[in-house]
Amino acid sequence: MMSDYNWFEGIPFPAIAFQKEIVEDVRNKFLVKDEDLFILSYPKSGTNWLIVIVCLIQTKGDPKWIQSVPIWDRSPWIESDVGYTEVINKEGPRLMSSHLPIHLFPKTFFSSKAKVIYIIRDPRDVLVSGYFFWRKTNLIKNPDSLGTYFEWFLKGNVLFGSWFEHIRGWLSMREWDNFLVLYYEDMKKDTKGTIKKICEFLGKKLEEDELDLVLKYSSFQAMKENKMSTFSFVTEDVVTNGLKLMRKGITGDWKNHFTVAQAEIFDKVFQEKMAGFPPKMFPWE
Ligand code: PPS
């Protein structure tokens, strides 16, 4: 079955498990606390990888938590029906995830000391990852080809809207002390260095052997083998045969899928939409 989006203020949300009323409550009524920590991203940017790393930092590398509790209970998505109910009833420092663009994020966050880690990935890899993922779900109207999805992506007619607006919006927070920007490409190149950066941001000190455990249990292979981190419990109303969160986990896969013409069009749109940001801002070619 194909589904259309659930639109809210021009942003397409999944047709299942998301309600406009909840998205509205998240923005207007959700009380963010100073001790809260959010993992934020545009979808398919490495969100789940980052969640696993943060969970492992919290347990000093002990994998029990990540191996016994589903990822969406460890770090619920605040904008989903289930996630919202879970987080508003949760005591103590909360770990939460979100794909919301900045203008739909809880208003109380902006006057809080809550921390955010925002992960960014080469949008061409985000596009390819999303294409292969969403078509195995009933969360979106399924594109008939990569070319169709490519067009939707450039127009922002994909889940959570335009990549360009998401990134522009959230990068406006990049100088804030409680806001850490990470890149998927840097995480791939130097995972341990990125883990240390996250520890510093969170004020956590890990011993060398604990850092090695974080590295070990957050690797692509370890995550692939851990059912609690791979959406393997997503129910049949959402997923169709063969949904794979852990698809390839590489950088530059777009080169295997874009035509030369698509690569040129994408580059042109990127230059236009991201004008004003220094070229060094984004660590991909
Ligand atoms: S979602 O559904 O939007 O929350 O997806 P998200 O977690 O943001 O992104 C999924 C992509 O992240 C890759 N991934 C990893 N890469 C490297 N190492 C590790 N450990 C890892 N975990 C997840 C995953 O494979 C998806 O990318 P693609 O390109 O599809 O493989």
CSV table of N, CA, C and O and ligand atoms in Angstrom, one decimal, residues 41-49 77 99 121 125 128-130 133-134 184 188 218-221 223 231 244-250 253, ligand 1:
chain,number,residue,atom,x,y,z
A,41,SER,N,18.7,15.7,13.5
A,41,SER,CA,19.3,15.4,12.2
A,41,SER,C,18.2,15.6,11.1
A,41,SER,O,17.0,15.4,11.4
A,42,TYR,N,18.6,15.8,9.9
A,42,TYR,CA,17.7,15.5,8.8
A,42,TYR,C,17.8,14.0,8.6
A,42,TYR,O,18.9,13.4,8.7
A,43,PRO,N,16.7,13.3,8.3
A,43,PRO,CA,16.7,11.9,8.2
A,43,PRO,C,17.8,11.3,7.2
A,43,PRO,O,18.1,12.0,6.2
A,44,LYS,N,18.3,10.2,7.6
A,44,LYS,CA,19.3,9.4,6.8
A,44,LYS,C,20.7,10.0,6.9
A,44,LYS,O,21.5,9.8,6.0
A,45,SER,N,20.9,10.7,8.0
A,45,SER,CA,22.2,11.4,8.1
A,45,SER,C,23.2,10.7,9.1
A,45,SER,O,24.3,11.1,9.4
A,46,GLY,N,22.7,9.5,9.7
A,46,GLY,CA,23.5,8.8,10.7
A,46,GLY,C,23.0,9.0,12.1
A,46,GLY,O,23.7,8.8,13.0
A,47,THR,N,21.7,9.4,12.2
A,47,THR,CA,21.1,9.6,13.5
A,47,THR,C,21.3,8.4,14.4
A,47,THR,O,21.6,8.6,15.6
A,48,ASN,N,20.9,7.2,13.9
A,48,ASN,CA,20.9,6.0,14.8
A,48,ASN,C,22.4,5.7,15.2
A,48,ASN,O,22.6,5.2,16.4
A,49,TRP,N,23.3,5.9,14.4
A,49,TRP,CA,24.7,5.7,14.7
A,49,TRP,C,25.1,6.6,15.9
A,49,TRP,O,25.7,6.2,16.9
A,77,TRP,N,11.8,9.5,19.5
A,77,TRP,CA,11.6,10.6,18.5
A,77,TRP,C,10.4,11.5,19.0
A,77,TRP,O,9.3,11.0,19.1
A,99,HIS,N,13.8,14.8,14.0
A,99,HIS,CA,14.2,15.2,12.7
A,99,HIS,C,13.5,16.5,12.4
A,99,HIS,O,13.4,17.0,11.2
A,121,ARG,N,25.1,15.2,6.9
A,121,ARG,CA,25.7,14.3,6.0
A,121,ARG,C,25.6,14.8,4.6
A,121,ARG,O,24.6,15.5,4.3
A,125,ASP,N,24.3,11.6,-0.5
A,125,ASP,CA,24.2,10.3,0.2
A,125,ASP,C,22.9,10.2,1.0
A,125,ASP,O,22.3,9.1,1.1
A,128,VAL,N,20.3,9.2,-1.6
A,128,VAL,CA,20.3,7.8,-2.0
A,128,VAL,C,19.9,6.9,-0.9
A,128,VAL,O,19.1,5.9,-1.1
A,129,SER,N,20.4,7.2,0.3
A,129,SER,CA,20.0,6.4,1.5
A,129,SER,C,18.5,6.4,1.7
A,129,SER,O,17.8,5.4,1.9
A,130,GLY,N,17.9,7.6,1.6
A,130,GLY,CA,16.4,7.8,1.8
A,130,GLY,C,15.7,7.0,0.7
A,130,GLY,O,14.7,6.3,1.0
A,133,PHE,N,15.6,3.4,1.4
A,133,PHE,CA,14.9,3.1,2.7
A,133,PHE,C,13.4,3.3,2.7
A,133,PHE,O,12.6,2.4,2.9
A,134,TRP,N,13.0,4.5,2.3
A,134,TRP,CA,11.5,4.8,2.4
A,134,TRP,C,10.7,3.9,1.5
A,134,TRP,O,9.5,3.7,1.8
A,184,TYR,N,28.8,13.3,9.3
A,184,TYR,CA,28.9,11.9,9.1
A,184,TYR,C,30.2,11.5,8.5
A,184,TYR,O,30.9,10.6,9.0
A,188,LYS,N,33.1,9.0,10.0
A,188,LYS,CA,33.6,7.8,9.3
A,188,LYS,C,35.1,7.9,9.3
A,188,LYS,O,35.8,6.9,9.5
A,218,SER,N,29.7,0.4,18.5
A,218,SER,CA,28.9,1.3,17.6
A,218,SER,C,29.4,1.1,16.1
A,218,SER,O,29.0,1.9,15.2
A,219,SER,N,30.2,0.1,15.9
A,219,SER,CA,30.7,-0.1,14.5
A,219,SER,C,29.5,-0.5,13.6
A,219,SER,O,28.5,-1.0,14.2
A,220,PHE,N,29.7,-0.3,12.3
A,220,PHE,CA,28.6,-0.7,11.4
A,220,PHE,C,28.2,-2.2,11.6
A,220,PHE,O,27.0,-2.5,11.7
A,221,GLN,N,29.2,-3.0,11.7
A,221,GLN,CA,28.9,-4.5,11.8
A,221,GLN,C,28.2,-4.8,13.2
A,221,GLN,O,27.2,-5.5,13.2
A,223,MET,N,26.4,-2.8,15.0
A,223,MET,CA,25.1,-2.3,15.0
A,223,MET,C,24.2,-3.2,14.1
A,223,MET,O,23.0,-3.4,14.4
A,231,PHE,N,15.9,-1.2,13.8
A,231,PHE,CA,14.5,-1.0,13.4
A,231,PHE,C,13.8,-2.4,13.1
A,231,PHE,O,12.8,-2.5,12.4
A,244,LYS,N,16.0,-2.1,5.4
A,244,LYS,CA,17.3,-2.2,6.0
A,244,LYS,C,17.8,-0.8,6.4
A,244,LYS,O,18.1,0.0,5.6
A,245,LEU,N,17.9,-0.6,7.7
A,245,LEU,CA,18.5,0.7,8.2
A,245,LEU,C,20.0,0.6,7.9
A,245,LEU,O,20.6,1.6,7.4
A,246,MET,N,20.6,-0.5,8.2
A,246,MET,CA,22.1,-0.6,8.0
A,246,MET,C,22.3,-1.1,6.6
A,246,MET,O,22.5,-2.3,6.3
A,247,ARG,N,22.3,-0.2,5.6
A,247,ARG,CA,22.4,-0.6,4.2
A,247,ARG,C,23.8,-0.7,3.8
A,247,ARG,O,24.3,-1.8,3.6
A,248,LYS,N,24.6,0.4,3.7
A,248,LYS,CA,26.0,0.3,3.3
A,248,LYS,C,26.9,1.0,4.3
A,248,LYS,O,28.0,0.6,4.5
A,249,GLY,N,26.4,2.1,4.8
A,249,GLY,CA,27.2,2.8,5.8
A,249,GLY,C,28.5,3.4,5.2
A,249,GLY,O,29.5,3.3,5.9
A,250,ILE,N,28.5,3.9,4.0
A,250,ILE,CA,29.7,4.5,3.4
A,250,ILE,C,29.5,5.9,3.0
A,250,ILE,O,28.3,6.4,2.9
A,253,ASP,N,28.4,7.1,-1.8
A,253,ASP,CA,27.6,6.1,-2.5
A,253,ASP,C,26.8,6.7,-3.7
A,253,ASP,O,26.4,6.1,-4.6
B,1,PPS,S1,16.9,7.5,9.9
B,1,PPS,O1,16.0,6.4,9.5
B,1,PPS,O2,16.6,8.8,9.3
B,1,PPS,O3,16.9,7.7,11.4
B,1,PPS,O4,18.3,7.0,9.4
B,1,PPS,P1,19.7,7.5,10.0
B,1,PPS,O5,20.1,6.7,11.2
B,1,PPS,O6,19.8,9.0,10.2
B,1,PPS,O7,20.7,7.1,8.8
B,1,PPS,C1,20.8,5.8,8.3
B,1,PPS,C2,22.2,5.8,7.5
B,1,PPS,O8,23.2,5.7,8.5
B,1,PPS,C3,24.1,4.6,8.3
B,1,PPS,N1,24.6,4.1,9.5
B,1,PPS,C4,26.0,3.9,9.7
B,1,PPS,N2,27.0,4.2,8.9
B,1,PPS,C5,28.3,3.9,9.4
B,1,PPS,N3,28.5,3.4,10.6
B,1,PPS,C6,27.4,3.0,11.4
B,1,PPS,N4,27.7,2.4,12.6
B,1,PPS,C7,26.1,3.3,11.0
B,1,PPS,N5,24.9,3.1,11.5
B,1,PPS,C8,24.0,3.6,10.6
B,1,PPS,C9,23.1,3.6,7.6
B,1,PPS,O9,23.8,2.6,7.0
B,1,PPS,C10,22.3,4.5,6.7
B,1,PPS,O10,23.1,4.9,5.5
B,1,PPS,P2,23.1,4.1,4.2
B,1,PPS,O11,23.9,5.0,3.2
B,1,PPS,O12,21.7,3.9,3.7
B,1,PPS,O13,23.8,2.8,4.4
